[in-house]
Structure formats: structure tokens, C-alpha cells
């Protein structure tokens, strides 16, 4: 029976997204202009290409953010069911968090949190 | 319930109280509005996002309008976006010089389609105190981009800016919402000066 | 090659530096100033300001308008210290004509200038908070600034570009309840500066982003002609009201806000302290002011500027503004040069921002309190 | 169009008040006989030749005038000269002295003082931008306020602008 609910949730998601595109195509005025698609550079004409070799520091920060963001995503369902599951879930959550805190301390000690 | 203080505004057939019908002879707008367009215009008019664009003294009065006493977020203008991508209108607050004109024109063209311009202050309307004897001030923004509402004053009071914004809202409520053609750009002879940032650092 | 062997980091950086444009339309440049920034990752290799986007040619207009007509343009130069600019220009013409301003007008000029200075610092404080990401100071600062605007509006008629000071004194006498309003404002605003301190100064983020950022050594500041609170925050005790007194400033007891921190934090604290000193000056001026008397000296019908060179120097909210005037006996000046504080203050920024990060450009630019029409004229 | 008297009688005006006399007595020995004290208006000035401007500036800088207030020019087309003015003061008691030199209008070139006071860098760029006076061995002489593609120098008296419609004041 709950398959139907799952299908219903997926349906509303798809309808919601496609609907937004369809309505805007129907109503929003659409007048493409080459200048309108040019990159915005504070009022100036963009100069040079953005396809340059970036500093590796950005990659590290992105990686750290990704790790802790995904961690939070895991914590949400865990927090919802923690009452039914009881102590076991608490311990597992604690272990999961400790591993990640250990990763944070490692990054901190190595000095990755400070921009070089 | 008169929406705008426009003399010839004639209240149309009775619509629902918060979606008024309006009949006003407009050069480029529809004459009698349908329901959907009234709804769209009403939604757009009450959520206009200005582009943060202030060059001189009028910018301070625009900030005062955005601040706590003359709060313009009561009318839906609060979110002042820094990029033209998310802005609905430009409040040209301050003097526009020839060097800035091509930049303003580029910003206007980079804005998505339903866009409006409010020329705030005497400098933007006609060059203001710099009309005579100034070699570098454009005498009026309408030589660069099409302007919807002109607001005199040097600088205009925040209440005057609020009234001009309400006049702009009334104007939006009368326009044809869906197939609104972009207004033609006036021809402006000064082309954009190309950047050479390398030159800035070669000398040092 | 053993894949796991640690690779020695190459001497040359493995990334290119690139240019970004904090262009004419940018939320943190307080107007239309373009900064071409050369970046290596986040660290700034160099900054080159480009001005002129709001260059209105006011000096050329000075050669086409009479001295009386030119006064209204001076309040549009640095519109946050409109009275002080008017005073600078008007003092230059009075010096040329040898006009003696009556006593009461001198005190009114001091009162109006100090109120303008407080209003300018309030706006600076609000926008400084907004630049560093805190939106509440913007609302606090403008809420208190409206009180000063009310006082100006009652006496001068407008809020921002008042044309109140004129050659020979002041155009109109004060409103009758000007003294009551001003005393109310002083009593209202003095505790509020402590509230400002609590709101921003205690904030760890603000301290983290301003302490030690943008160090301006005194020698560099002197050589670049930096003036105003930015210079006094670098330990140089130079204030035109003290070192080169004009008007009746030498009759008041107050001290210039000086700190030798040289960084953005010192510039921030100096401006807060300067607000307190301005309140002190306003109180003393209100007490010592002659209750009645003329507010405007008799000036000739046609004000002809005698041949010669004249210079007047005044302490605006951002620094020292000087008017250099060359007359040739005609009512229209022969040459008007406006030495604007922002122009010299901005010339020092590229030399103190090297090596800092992109976000620090915003902090330094905001603590230098840059007003663009004042730079471009 | 009457112009500023080119070189008024060097004899100081009789009612030269004490402050100006003190400045003159202080500046004269530093600058030597080449500088002619000239009081036209209220600003005490020393008129020197353009060639020894740099030396005079160096001497005044070492004598304690560590703050160049402003460096600007005035156009005198009738006498075919630009009058360069450097107002020097200091951060202690802020007494001010002006150095005044003449530059030939047809070939306006003068030596830079930006190596003595770094604020002169931008002031001279602005004078180049608005007057067209070139400064030798200036680090980066480019237009600072106007567009790089701008023709002409607006602050000259005979500046005629056909492109940006300059509207003359009728009264």
C-alpha cells in the first residue's frame, strides 16, 4: 500500500518541477539578447577566460564542506528514528560523529582550515 | 477605491477587491485587462527587486528609504539585489557620466525581461545641477536606457521616492503582462572601452 | 616512479593569477569605483583603482559660475559633509574679500559642521557593519541619522545637500527650538554610542576581520597625504581644527581621537571616538553661543574676487578638504581647485592591501570611508 | 580677459602681516636667491624656475614640509603658459608655502615630484589628464579621471568639446 504513497510523492515532485518550467515558458516574456547572456562583471565587458588553473586550496575547502554536509544529511533520518531504536542508535550515532570529529581535528592540525 | 492618483483613471467593472479592474487608455498597454494579467501584474508590482545602483547623493536618500524610518519594504522593494540577473528594476540614483553610461547600458541589457527604470533625482532626469557647462555628464538617463518613471528633486525626499515607486506600481498594473515587448534602446554613440588589466600592473 | 612517494611541492605555484573586477557597480565600493584586483587564489597581488565614473567636471563649472552660485556645487562634492564643504568654499571667498563673519554665525557653522560629522560617521558605521555582513547596524545607524536630518530640515529646509552656509555667514538664523532639539539629540545619542560599541565592537567576527588588517604605517600615510580619521588611526595627531584652527574651534576644549593601531580596527575606534568628541564640541558651542546678533555680514552686491591666490583648509568627515581659488577681479573665479580627502586616501590603499585576502579589500575600503563623487569631483 | 599679473613687484606689500613675513623669512634661506617671494592674494608663494623645481622641493621636504597638500595648474592662454602650483605644508603646525612655476604652453613638460611625496603621483596624473602637462619620469602617467579615448584636456581655457554636448550657461 505504501508503494502508492511513494509513487504519489515522486509524482508531485516531478509535476512541481516541470510545472514551474512550463508556466514560465507560457507566461514569462522571452527575448534572448547576446549581451544578456554575456557574463556579468560588475558592469564591465568580461575580459579573459575563467578557464584557468585554480589554487588547490579551493579544492580542500570544497572537500571539507562536502564531508560535513553529507554528515548532516545522514544525521537527519537518524534523529527522526532515534527514539524508537533507543540506545543502540545513540551509540552508533556517537561513533559516526567521533570518526568525523577525528577527521576535523586531523584537518585542523594539518592547517587546512587556514588559507595558505 | 482609486488605485492611483492618475486623473483619467476610471474604475473598471467591479473585480474582486484586491484585484481591481482598471480601464485607462495606455499607448502600448492593453485597454481592458483580463483576470490573469491583472493577477500577474499585481504580483509583479508588489515584489519589485531594485538593483543596487547608486552613484552619488541620491543613493544616500535611497538608502534612507531602505532604512528603518521610511521603510520601502512595506511595498515589496526590500530585497535590493547586487546582480542584474535577479533585479526587476533599476533605480538610477545619481549622476550618470559618459564613462558610466556604457556600463549602465550593459547592466540594463543584462537584466531579465520584465524590467523597469526609475530615474531618481534631477541628475538622472536631465543632468540636474550639471546641465550647464559640464563636459562629462549625460543630460538625462533617457538618452541611455528607456525610463519608466521620472522623479525630480535634488535629492528627492524618501517620501518622494516612495510615491514614485507607487506610480511605477500603478504603471505596471496597467501594462500587458505576458507579451510585453522590450522597449527599444535609444542609440548612444559612445561604445564600451575595452579592458586591459595587464596595463594596470605593467607599470608598477 | 613510486606512486606513493611524496611529491616535492614545485617551487613555482601550479596555478595562474587572474584579474577580477570590483567594478563600477559593486555593493561594497560605496558608489562607482572600479578596482582591478590581481589575485593568486585568495591572496591579493595588487589593486589598481579606476575612478572617473562620476567625474562631473565641477572645477570646470567653477570657471563658469559666480562664487555665490558655486556654493551649491560644493555640497554635492562630498554629500555626507555638505556643511563642511560649503564652509571651506565660503571661507576661501571670505578670505579673498576680507569679510569678517559675525560671532553668532561662526558658532552656527561649528554646530552644523559637527552635526554633519556625526551624521556622516553614523552612516559610515551602518554601512561598515553591512559591508562585513551585519545588516542590523545599517538600521541602527540610519535610525539615529534621521534625528539629525530632522534638525537640519527644520533649519536649512533639506536633509542632505543643504545650501545653508553662504558668503558672509549663514543664510537664515536658527530655528527657535534648534537648541532644544540639539540638546535632546546629544542626550539621546551619547548613550547610543555605547550601544554601537556593544553591537559591533564586541562582535568576534568584526574583531577577527579588522584587527591587524590593512596596516597603514605613519610614514606611508604622510607620504600619500592621507588625512582625517584614517591618518589619526596611524598615530599622526593631525586635525585641521587643531593644527590649523579656523572659525572659533580654538575656543572649545576637546581632544582629537588618535590611536596608533594603524589597522582597520584602530580606524574603526577612532571614528567612534570622534563622534563622542563632536558631541562635546556641540555642547560647548551651544553654551558659548551669543543668543542674538547678526548671522550674516554685509557683503557687496556683486562679489568680485580680487586678483590673487587664496587657499582655505577645512576638516571634513573624511579628511582635509582644501579650496584653492585664483581670482582675477571678476565675479567668476579664474580657477577653482578642490583638494579632496578621498582622492589621497584612496591612493594609499593599493600599497597596504598587498598580501591580504579578497575579503580584506572590502574591510580596508570600508574603514577608509570612501565617497566616490568626492574623489572624482 | 585680464590675467593674473605675471610677476608683481617683488617688494612685499607694506601690510605683510607677521605670519606671512615669518614664512618668507623661513622659506627664503632654504630656497636660496633663485626663489622670488611673491604674495599675490593671501597665499605666500615662491616663484622658481621649472628646472630647479625638483631641487627646491627636495630642500623643502628635508626642511620639514612633509605634506604636499595639492599640486595643480592654472591655464593662462594669453601669456602662453601654465602656472603649476605646489602647496606644501606639514603635519605639525600646518603652516603652508606654495611653489609656483611656469610651464610653456606649447610644449608643457615638467619634472615629477612623486619620488619626494608619493601623493604627487595621482595629483600629477590628474593634471596630465585635465591639462595635458607631461611629467618626466613619472611612474605611470595615464589618464586618471577621463576615459582613455577622450580627446583634448577639459580644464584648458580654450577647450572646445564637439562630442559631449556641453551646453553653455546662457546668463
mmCIF file of C-alpha atoms in Angstrom, chain C residues 19-373:
data_model
loop_
_atom_site.group_PDB
_atom_site.id
_atom_site.type_symbol
_atom_site.label_atom_id
_atom_site.label_comp_id
_atom_site.label_asym_id
_atom_site.label_seq_id
_atom_site.Cartn_x
_atom_site.Cartn_y
_atom_site.Cartn_z
ATOM 1 C CA UNK C 19 42.203 39.562 -12.625
ATOM 2 C CA UNK C 20 38.808 40.241 -11.135
ATOM 3 C CA UNK C 21 36.858 43.427 -11.456
ATOM 4 C CA UNK C 22 35.306 45.000 -8.349
ATOM 5 C CA UNK C 23 33.664 47.085 -10.959
ATOM 6 C CA UNK C 24 31.689 50.281 -11.106
ATOM 7 C CA UNK C 25 28.507 48.624 -9.894
ATOM 8 C CA UNK C 26 29.532 46.766 -6.747
ATOM 9 C CA UNK C 27 27.822 46.726 -3.364
ATOM 10 C CA UNK C 28 30.979 47.350 -1.344
ATOM 11 C CA UNK C 29 32.567 50.181 -3.348
ATOM 12 C CA UNK C 30 30.044 52.701 -1.973
ATOM 13 C CA UNK C 31 29.430 54.138 -5.411
ATOM 14 C CA UNK C 32 31.012 53.797 -8.836
ATOM 15 C CA UNK C 33 34.664 52.982 -8.231
ATOM 16 C CA UNK C 34 36.342 50.176 -10.156
ATOM 17 C CA UNK C 35 39.109 48.164 -8.510
ATOM 18 C CA UNK C 36 41.058 45.858 -10.805
ATOM 19 C CA UNK C 37 42.338 43.186 -8.439
ATOM 20 C CA UNK C 38 45.155 40.799 -9.370
ATOM 21 C CA UNK C 39 44.581 37.589 -7.428
ATOM 22 C CA UNK C 40 46.527 34.421 -6.766
ATOM 23 C CA UNK C 41 43.839 32.213 -5.311
ATOM 24 C CA UNK C 42 42.537 34.304 -2.409
ATOM 25 C CA UNK C 43 45.591 36.426 -1.762
ATOM 26 C CA UNK C 44 45.724 39.829 -3.428
ATOM 27 C CA UNK C 45 48.813 40.538 -5.537
ATOM 28 C CA UNK C 46 47.804 44.055 -6.491
ATOM 29 C CA UNK C 47 44.904 46.507 -6.700
ATOM 30 C CA UNK C 48 44.535 49.366 -9.162
ATOM 31 C CA UNK C 49 41.616 51.739 -8.589
ATOM 32 C CA UNK C 50 39.932 53.308 -11.630
ATOM 33 C CA UNK C 51 37.989 56.475 -10.975
ATOM 34 C CA UNK C 52 36.125 58.961 -13.095
ATOM 35 C CA UNK C 53 32.827 57.162 -13.391
ATOM 36 C CA UNK C 54 31.120 60.060 -11.648
ATOM 37 C CA UNK C 55 33.586 62.817 -12.672
ATOM 38 C CA UNK C 56 31.224 65.754 -13.263
ATOM 39 C CA UNK C 57 33.810 68.422 -14.038
ATOM 40 C CA UNK C 58 32.923 70.613 -11.053
ATOM 41 C CA UNK C 59 36.215 72.505 -11.332
ATOM 42 C CA UNK C 60 35.380 73.445 -14.928
ATOM 43 C CA UNK C 61 31.934 74.580 -13.797
ATOM 44 C CA UNK C 62 33.625 76.727 -11.163
ATOM 45 C CA UNK C 63 35.079 78.756 -14.030
ATOM 46 C CA UNK C 64 31.617 79.409 -15.446
ATOM 47 C CA UNK C 65 29.642 80.302 -12.340
ATOM 48 C CA UNK C 66 29.953 83.164 -9.891
ATOM 49 C CA UNK C 67 31.347 82.467 -6.438
ATOM 50 C CA UNK C 68 27.855 82.613 -4.904
ATOM 51 C CA UNK C 69 26.410 80.168 -7.438
ATOM 52 C CA UNK C 70 29.262 77.716 -6.921
ATOM 53 C CA UNK C 71 28.367 77.123 -3.253
ATOM 54 C CA UNK C 72 25.585 74.688 -4.115
ATOM 55 C CA UNK C 73 28.005 72.507 -6.052
ATOM 56 C CA UNK C 74 30.362 72.145 -3.132
ATOM 57 C CA UNK C 75 27.700 70.418 -1.034
ATOM 58 C CA UNK C 76 27.347 67.836 -3.833
ATOM 59 C CA UNK C 77 31.047 67.015 -3.713
ATOM 60 C CA UNK C 78 31.202 65.005 -0.509
ATOM 61 C CA UNK C 79 27.480 64.966 0.202
ATOM 62 C CA UNK C 80 27.994 63.421 3.634
ATOM 63 C CA UNK C 81 29.852 66.515 4.866
ATOM 64 C CA UNK C 82 27.847 69.091 2.919
ATOM 65 C CA UNK C 83 28.071 71.855 5.518
ATOM 66 C CA UNK C 84 31.812 71.444 5.926
ATOM 67 C CA UNK C 85 32.402 71.670 2.174
ATOM 68 C CA UNK C 86 30.266 74.792 1.991
ATOM 69 C CA UNK C 87 32.280 76.226 4.864
ATOM 70 C CA UNK C 88 35.567 75.507 3.058
ATOM 71 C CA UNK C 89 34.446 77.228 -0.141
ATOM 72 C CA UNK C 90 32.777 80.123 1.644
ATOM 73 C CA UNK C 91 35.870 80.668 3.803
ATOM 74 C CA UNK C 92 38.054 80.851 0.690
ATOM 75 C CA UNK C 93 35.881 83.622 -0.767
ATOM 76 C CA UNK C 94 35.673 85.454 2.555
ATOM 77 C CA UNK C 95 39.458 85.283 2.846
ATOM 78 C CA UNK C 96 39.714 86.765 -0.646
ATOM 79 C CA UNK C 97 37.285 89.592 0.085
ATOM 80 C CA UNK C 98 38.364 90.097 3.677
ATOM 81 C CA UNK C 99 34.833 89.699 5.030
ATOM 82 C CA UNK C 100 34.540 89.368 8.814
ATOM 83 C CA UNK C 101 31.884 86.810 9.788
ATOM 84 C CA UNK C 102 29.749 87.763 12.818
ATOM 85 C CA UNK C 103 30.248 85.850 16.059
ATOM 86 C CA UNK C 104 26.906 84.037 16.090
ATOM 87 C CA UNK C 105 27.373 82.811 12.516
ATOM 88 C CA UNK C 106 30.734 81.315 13.450
ATOM 89 C CA UNK C 107 29.116 79.292 16.210
ATOM 90 C CA UNK C 108 26.269 78.176 13.937
ATOM 91 C CA UNK C 109 28.843 76.992 11.432
ATOM 92 C CA UNK C 110 30.634 74.942 14.070
ATOM 93 C CA UNK C 111 27.328 73.419 15.242
ATOM 94 C CA UNK C 112 26.241 72.485 11.744
ATOM 95 C CA UNK C 113 29.625 71.032 10.865
ATOM 96 C CA UNK C 114 29.817 68.872 13.954
ATOM 97 C CA UNK C 115 26.255 67.600 13.421
ATOM 98 C CA UNK C 116 27.198 66.762 9.831
ATOM 99 C CA UNK C 117 30.300 64.946 11.039
ATOM 100 C CA UNK C 118 28.234 62.820 13.426
ATOM 101 C CA UNK C 119 25.671 62.073 10.690
ATOM 102 C CA UNK C 120 28.461 61.066 8.336
ATOM 103 C CA UNK C 121 30.060 58.775 10.909
ATOM 104 C CA UNK C 122 26.676 57.234 11.722
ATOM 105 C CA UNK C 123 26.153 56.389 8.076
ATOM 106 C CA UNK C 124 29.722 55.094 7.874
ATOM 107 C CA UNK C 125 29.159 52.891 10.921
ATOM 108 C CA UNK C 126 25.946 51.460 9.436
ATOM 109 C CA UNK C 127 27.494 50.730 6.074
ATOM 110 C CA UNK C 128 30.671 49.381 7.706
ATOM 111 C CA UNK C 129 28.558 46.797 9.529
ATOM 112 C CA UNK C 130 26.679 45.964 6.329
ATOM 113 C CA UNK C 131 29.960 45.538 4.446
ATOM 114 C CA UNK C 132 31.117 43.000 6.983
ATOM 115 C CA UNK C 133 27.845 41.146 6.755
ATOM 116 C CA UNK C 134 25.838 42.507 9.711
ATOM 117 C CA UNK C 135 22.645 44.169 8.476
ATOM 118 C CA UNK C 136 21.411 45.471 11.851
ATOM 119 C CA UNK C 137 23.942 48.316 12.193
ATOM 120 C CA UNK C 138 22.598 49.729 8.904
ATOM 121 C CA UNK C 139 19.178 50.130 10.503
ATOM 122 C CA UNK C 140 20.554 51.426 13.821
ATOM 123 C CA UNK C 141 22.833 53.930 12.114
ATOM 124 C CA UNK C 142 20.124 55.335 9.838
ATOM 125 C CA UNK C 143 17.591 55.443 12.645
ATOM 126 C CA UNK C 144 19.811 57.840 14.603
ATOM 127 C CA UNK C 145 20.840 59.710 11.471
ATOM 128 C CA UNK C 146 17.186 60.586 10.793
ATOM 129 C CA UNK C 147 17.190 62.553 14.084
ATOM 130 C CA UNK C 148 19.968 64.778 12.719
ATOM 131 C CA UNK C 149 18.188 65.060 9.391
ATOM 132 C CA UNK C 150 15.141 66.385 11.232
ATOM 133 C CA UNK C 151 17.273 69.060 12.899
ATOM 134 C CA UNK C 152 18.782 70.048 9.540
ATOM 135 C CA UNK C 153 15.408 70.043 7.853
ATOM 136 C CA UNK C 154 13.925 72.426 10.395
ATOM 137 C CA UNK C 155 16.724 74.951 9.999
ATOM 138 C CA UNK C 156 18.037 74.522 6.479
ATOM 139 C CA UNK C 157 14.995 73.088 4.695
ATOM 140 C CA UNK C 158 16.620 69.994 3.194
ATOM 141 C CA UNK C 159 18.123 66.790 4.596
ATOM 142 C CA UNK C 160 21.278 66.139 2.643
ATOM 143 C CA UNK C 161 22.664 68.853 0.362
ATOM 144 C CA UNK C 162 21.905 71.920 2.437
ATOM 145 C CA UNK C 163 22.922 75.248 0.961
ATOM 146 C CA UNK C 164 22.842 76.829 4.374
ATOM 147 C CA UNK C 165 26.246 78.483 4.738
ATOM 148 C CA UNK C 166 26.775 81.474 2.500
ATOM 149 C CA UNK C 167 29.455 84.061 1.886
ATOM 150 C CA UNK C 168 29.477 86.292 4.951
ATOM 151 C CA UNK C 169 27.842 83.895 7.400
ATOM 152 C CA UNK C 170 24.703 81.819 7.338
ATOM 153 C CA UNK C 171 21.615 82.349 5.180
ATOM 154 C CA UNK C 172 18.994 82.178 7.931
ATOM 155 C CA UNK C 173 19.011 82.345 11.676
ATOM 156 C CA UNK C 174 18.491 79.158 13.620
ATOM 157 C CA UNK C 175 15.068 77.666 14.247
ATOM 158 C CA UNK C 176 13.789 78.740 17.641
ATOM 159 C CA UNK C 177 13.764 75.204 19.066
ATOM 160 C CA UNK C 178 17.081 74.304 17.421
ATOM 161 C CA UNK C 179 18.832 74.466 20.775
ATOM 162 C CA UNK C 180 16.203 72.281 22.438
ATOM 163 C CA UNK C 181 16.347 69.679 19.657
ATOM 164 C CA UNK C 182 20.124 69.609 19.613
ATOM 165 C CA UNK C 183 20.402 69.195 23.365
ATOM 166 C CA UNK C 184 17.798 66.441 23.181
ATOM 167 C CA UNK C 185 19.807 64.772 20.427
ATOM 168 C CA UNK C 186 23.064 64.981 22.381
ATOM 169 C CA UNK C 187 21.384 63.461 25.449
ATOM 170 C CA UNK C 188 19.740 60.819 23.232
ATOM 171 C CA UNK C 189 22.825 59.876 21.239
ATOM 172 C CA UNK C 190 25.565 59.833 23.881
ATOM 173 C CA UNK C 191 24.470 56.504 25.453
ATOM 174 C CA UNK C 192 23.795 55.146 21.985
ATOM 175 C CA UNK C 193 27.473 55.205 21.074
ATOM 176 C CA UNK C 194 27.963 52.687 23.886
ATOM 177 C CA UNK C 195 25.183 50.645 22.286
ATOM 178 C CA UNK C 196 27.063 50.850 18.986
ATOM 179 C CA UNK C 197 30.153 49.572 20.810
ATOM 180 C CA UNK C 198 28.237 46.647 22.266
ATOM 181 C CA UNK C 199 26.617 45.774 18.969
ATOM 182 C CA UNK C 200 29.698 45.733 16.751
ATOM 183 C CA UNK C 201 32.859 46.201 18.760
ATOM 184 C CA UNK C 202 32.190 43.212 20.970
ATOM 185 C CA UNK C 203 31.475 41.002 17.973
ATOM 186 C CA UNK C 204 34.268 38.452 17.490
ATOM 187 C CA UNK C 205 33.731 38.314 13.731
ATOM 188 C CA UNK C 206 34.215 42.067 13.352
ATOM 189 C CA UNK C 207 37.319 41.957 15.545
ATOM 190 C CA UNK C 208 38.691 38.970 13.658
ATOM 191 C CA UNK C 209 38.223 40.701 10.322
ATOM 192 C CA UNK C 210 39.578 44.114 11.275
ATOM 193 C CA UNK C 211 42.335 43.603 13.825
ATOM 194 C CA UNK C 212 45.680 43.747 12.121
ATOM 195 C CA UNK C 213 44.131 44.092 8.651
ATOM 196 C CA UNK C 214 45.312 46.820 6.286
ATOM 197 C CA UNK C 215 48.271 48.205 8.261
ATOM 198 C CA UNK C 216 48.951 51.809 7.267
ATOM 199 C CA UNK C 217 52.347 52.862 8.672
ATOM 200 C CA UNK C 218 52.529 56.576 9.595
ATOM 201 C CA UNK C 219 55.347 57.316 7.137
ATOM 202 C CA UNK C 220 53.379 55.832 4.238
ATOM 203 C CA UNK C 221 50.262 57.720 5.343
ATOM 204 C CA UNK C 222 52.131 61.028 5.464
ATOM 205 C CA UNK C 223 53.768 60.481 2.112
ATOM 206 C CA UNK C 224 50.429 59.709 0.475
ATOM 207 C CA UNK C 225 48.754 62.693 2.077
ATOM 208 C CA UNK C 226 46.182 60.549 3.870
ATOM 209 C CA UNK C 227 44.199 62.774 6.219
ATOM 210 C CA UNK C 228 41.292 62.502 8.588
ATOM 211 C CA UNK C 229 40.391 59.553 10.836
ATOM 212 C CA UNK C 230 42.436 57.166 8.683
ATOM 213 C CA UNK C 231 45.577 59.184 9.397
ATOM 214 C CA UNK C 232 44.802 59.701 13.056
ATOM 215 C CA UNK C 233 44.396 55.942 13.392
ATOM 216 C CA UNK C 234 48.014 55.616 12.262
ATOM 217 C CA UNK C 235 49.310 57.625 15.165
ATOM 218 C CA UNK C 236 49.717 61.020 13.442
ATOM 219 C CA UNK C 237 47.870 63.611 15.533
ATOM 220 C CA UNK C 238 46.870 65.912 12.633
ATOM 221 C CA UNK C 239 43.455 67.556 12.612
ATOM 222 C CA UNK C 240 42.905 70.818 10.716
ATOM 223 C CA UNK C 241 40.634 72.022 13.541
ATOM 224 C CA UNK C 242 43.575 71.710 15.949
ATOM 225 C CA UNK C 243 46.691 72.225 13.847
ATOM 226 C CA UNK C 244 45.379 74.956 11.524
ATOM 227 C CA UNK C 245 42.412 76.322 13.549
ATOM 228 C CA UNK C 246 39.703 78.196 11.703
ATOM 229 C CA UNK C 247 36.409 79.724 12.825
ATOM 230 C CA UNK C 248 36.020 79.515 16.605
ATOM 231 C CA UNK C 249 37.368 75.985 17.027
ATOM 232 C CA UNK C 250 40.157 77.161 19.302
ATOM 233 C CA UNK C 251 37.640 78.145 21.983
ATOM 234 C CA UNK C 252 36.493 74.626 22.735
ATOM 235 C CA UNK C 253 38.140 72.018 24.944
ATOM 236 C CA UNK C 254 38.274 68.709 23.151
ATOM 237 C CA UNK C 255 40.970 66.301 22.081
ATOM 238 C CA UNK C 256 41.473 64.626 18.716
ATOM 239 C CA UNK C 257 40.791 60.909 18.614
ATOM 240 C CA UNK C 258 44.224 59.390 17.956
ATOM 241 C CA UNK C 259 45.260 55.750 18.132
ATOM 242 C CA UNK C 260 48.497 54.212 16.964
ATOM 243 C CA UNK C 261 46.999 50.852 16.000
ATOM 244 C CA UNK C 262 47.446 51.646 12.247
ATOM 245 C CA UNK C 263 44.959 48.898 11.303
ATOM 246 C CA UNK C 264 41.283 48.808 10.357
ATOM 247 C CA UNK C 265 40.309 48.219 13.976
ATOM 248 C CA UNK C 266 42.072 51.457 15.012
ATOM 249 C CA UNK C 267 40.336 53.358 12.195
ATOM 250 C CA UNK C 268 37.015 51.954 13.432
ATOM 251 C CA UNK C 269 37.626 53.002 17.040
ATOM 252 C CA UNK C 270 38.917 56.454 16.047
ATOM 253 C CA UNK C 271 35.677 57.261 14.259
ATOM 254 C CA UNK C 272 33.557 56.139 17.204
ATOM 255 C CA UNK C 273 35.687 58.297 19.499
ATOM 256 C CA UNK C 274 35.371 61.199 17.072
ATOM 257 C CA UNK C 275 31.584 61.056 17.431
ATOM 258 C CA UNK C 276 31.956 61.496 21.184
ATOM 259 C CA UNK C 277 34.282 64.457 20.688
ATOM 260 C CA UNK C 278 31.833 66.073 18.268
ATOM 261 C CA UNK C 279 29.087 65.750 20.875
ATOM 262 C CA UNK C 280 31.379 67.516 23.356
ATOM 263 C CA UNK C 281 32.030 70.335 20.872
ATOM 264 C CA UNK C 282 28.309 70.748 20.181
ATOM 265 C CA UNK C 283 27.546 71.113 23.882
ATOM 266 C CA UNK C 284 30.260 73.721 24.412
ATOM 267 C CA UNK C 285 29.207 75.600 21.267
ATOM 268 C CA UNK C 286 25.587 75.696 22.446
ATOM 269 C CA UNK C 287 26.676 77.104 25.826
ATOM 270 C CA UNK C 288 29.060 79.748 24.480
ATOM 271 C CA UNK C 289 26.918 80.866 21.523
ATOM 272 C CA UNK C 290 25.747 84.531 21.714
ATOM 273 C CA UNK C 291 21.965 84.336 21.939
ATOM 274 C CA UNK C 292 21.248 87.065 19.366
ATOM 275 C CA UNK C 293 23.167 89.126 16.880
ATOM 276 C CA UNK C 294 23.509 89.247 13.118
ATOM 277 C CA UNK C 295 24.068 85.937 11.364
ATOM 278 C CA UNK C 296 25.276 87.399 8.113
ATOM 279 C CA UNK C 297 27.872 90.068 7.358
ATOM 280 C CA UNK C 298 27.206 92.784 4.813
ATOM 281 C CA UNK C 299 28.646 91.661 1.503
ATOM 282 C CA UNK C 300 28.923 93.731 -1.676
ATOM 283 C CA UNK C 301 26.111 93.193 -4.163
ATOM 284 C CA UNK C 302 28.428 91.754 -6.793
ATOM 285 C CA UNK C 303 31.110 89.638 -5.168
ATOM 286 C CA UNK C 304 34.245 90.185 -7.254
ATOM 287 C CA UNK C 305 37.222 88.076 -6.289
ATOM 288 C CA UNK C 306 40.308 90.313 -6.170
ATOM 289 C CA UNK C 307 43.274 89.100 -8.249
ATOM 290 C CA UNK C 308 45.495 86.614 -6.442
ATOM 291 C CA UNK C 309 45.653 83.128 -4.975
ATOM 292 C CA UNK C 310 43.660 82.074 -1.936
ATOM 293 C CA UNK C 311 43.570 78.814 -0.019
ATOM 294 C CA UNK C 312 41.181 77.577 2.662
ATOM 295 C CA UNK C 313 41.528 74.302 4.530
ATOM 296 C CA UNK C 314 38.753 72.599 6.455
ATOM 297 C CA UNK C 315 38.451 69.258 8.279
ATOM 298 C CA UNK C 316 35.704 67.254 6.579
ATOM 299 C CA UNK C 317 34.377 63.938 7.914
ATOM 300 C CA UNK C 318 36.773 62.031 5.670
ATOM 301 C CA UNK C 319 39.832 64.225 5.922
ATOM 302 C CA UNK C 320 41.136 67.625 4.956
ATOM 303 C CA UNK C 321 39.347 69.358 2.107
ATOM 304 C CA UNK C 322 41.046 72.445 0.691
ATOM 305 C CA UNK C 323 39.791 75.004 -1.806
ATOM 306 C CA UNK C 324 42.437 76.752 -3.923
ATOM 307 C CA UNK C 325 40.945 79.798 -5.576
ATOM 308 C CA UNK C 326 42.519 82.106 -8.163
ATOM 309 C CA UNK C 327 40.650 85.302 -8.775
ATOM 310 C CA UNK C 328 41.138 87.918 -11.480
ATOM 311 C CA UNK C 329 38.849 90.709 -10.290
ATOM 312 C CA UNK C 330 35.730 89.317 -11.912
ATOM 313 C CA UNK C 331 32.727 87.764 -10.128
ATOM 314 C CA UNK C 332 33.524 84.457 -11.835
ATOM 315 C CA UNK C 333 36.635 82.775 -10.329
ATOM 316 C CA UNK C 334 39.554 82.262 -12.717
ATOM 317 C CA UNK C 335 40.453 78.821 -11.348
ATOM 318 C CA UNK C 336 38.964 76.597 -8.623
ATOM 319 C CA UNK C 337 40.879 73.569 -7.386
ATOM 320 C CA UNK C 338 39.310 71.261 -4.820
ATOM 321 C CA UNK C 339 41.740 69.106 -2.870
ATOM 322 C CA UNK C 340 39.522 66.175 -1.898
ATOM 323 C CA UNK C 341 40.434 63.901 1.031
ATOM 324 C CA UNK C 342 39.145 60.755 -0.646
ATOM 325 C CA UNK C 343 41.481 61.190 -3.612
ATOM 326 C CA UNK C 344 44.617 60.973 -1.471
ATOM 327 C CA UNK C 345 43.192 58.434 0.980
ATOM 328 C CA UNK C 346 42.371 56.073 -1.883
ATOM 329 C CA UNK C 347 45.860 56.428 -3.369
ATOM 330 C CA UNK C 348 47.287 54.728 -0.267
ATOM 331 C CA UNK C 349 45.030 51.656 -0.419
ATOM 332 C CA UNK C 350 46.835 49.751 -3.216
ATOM 333 C CA UNK C 351 50.055 49.864 -1.190
ATOM 334 C CA UNK C 352 48.614 48.453 2.031
ATOM 335 C CA UNK C 353 46.343 45.713 0.619
ATOM 336 C CA UNK C 354 49.042 43.543 -0.995
ATOM 337 C CA UNK C 355 49.173 40.064 0.501
ATOM 338 C CA UNK C 356 45.783 40.250 2.191
ATOM 339 C CA UNK C 357 42.756 38.308 1.049
ATOM 340 C CA UNK C 358 39.921 39.408 -1.187
ATOM 341 C CA UNK C 359 37.539 39.872 1.728
ATOM 342 C CA UNK C 360 40.025 42.257 3.358
ATOM 343 C CA UNK C 361 39.754 44.662 0.411
ATOM 344 C CA UNK C 362 36.172 45.283 1.492
ATOM 345 C CA UNK C 363 37.247 45.848 5.091
ATOM 346 C CA UNK C 364 40.028 48.294 4.219
ATOM 347 C CA UNK C 365 37.867 50.166 1.691
ATOM 348 C CA UNK C 366 35.091 50.435 4.246
ATOM 349 C CA UNK C 367 37.311 51.663 7.080
ATOM 350 C CA UNK C 368 38.760 54.306 4.739
ATOM 351 C CA UNK C 369 35.166 55.587 4.350
ATOM 352 C CA UNK C 370 35.476 56.384 0.667
ATOM 353 C CA UNK C 371 32.882 58.638 -1.038
ATOM 354 C CA UNK C 372 33.240 58.475 -4.792
ATOM 355 C CA UNK C 373 31.957 61.901 -6.026
#
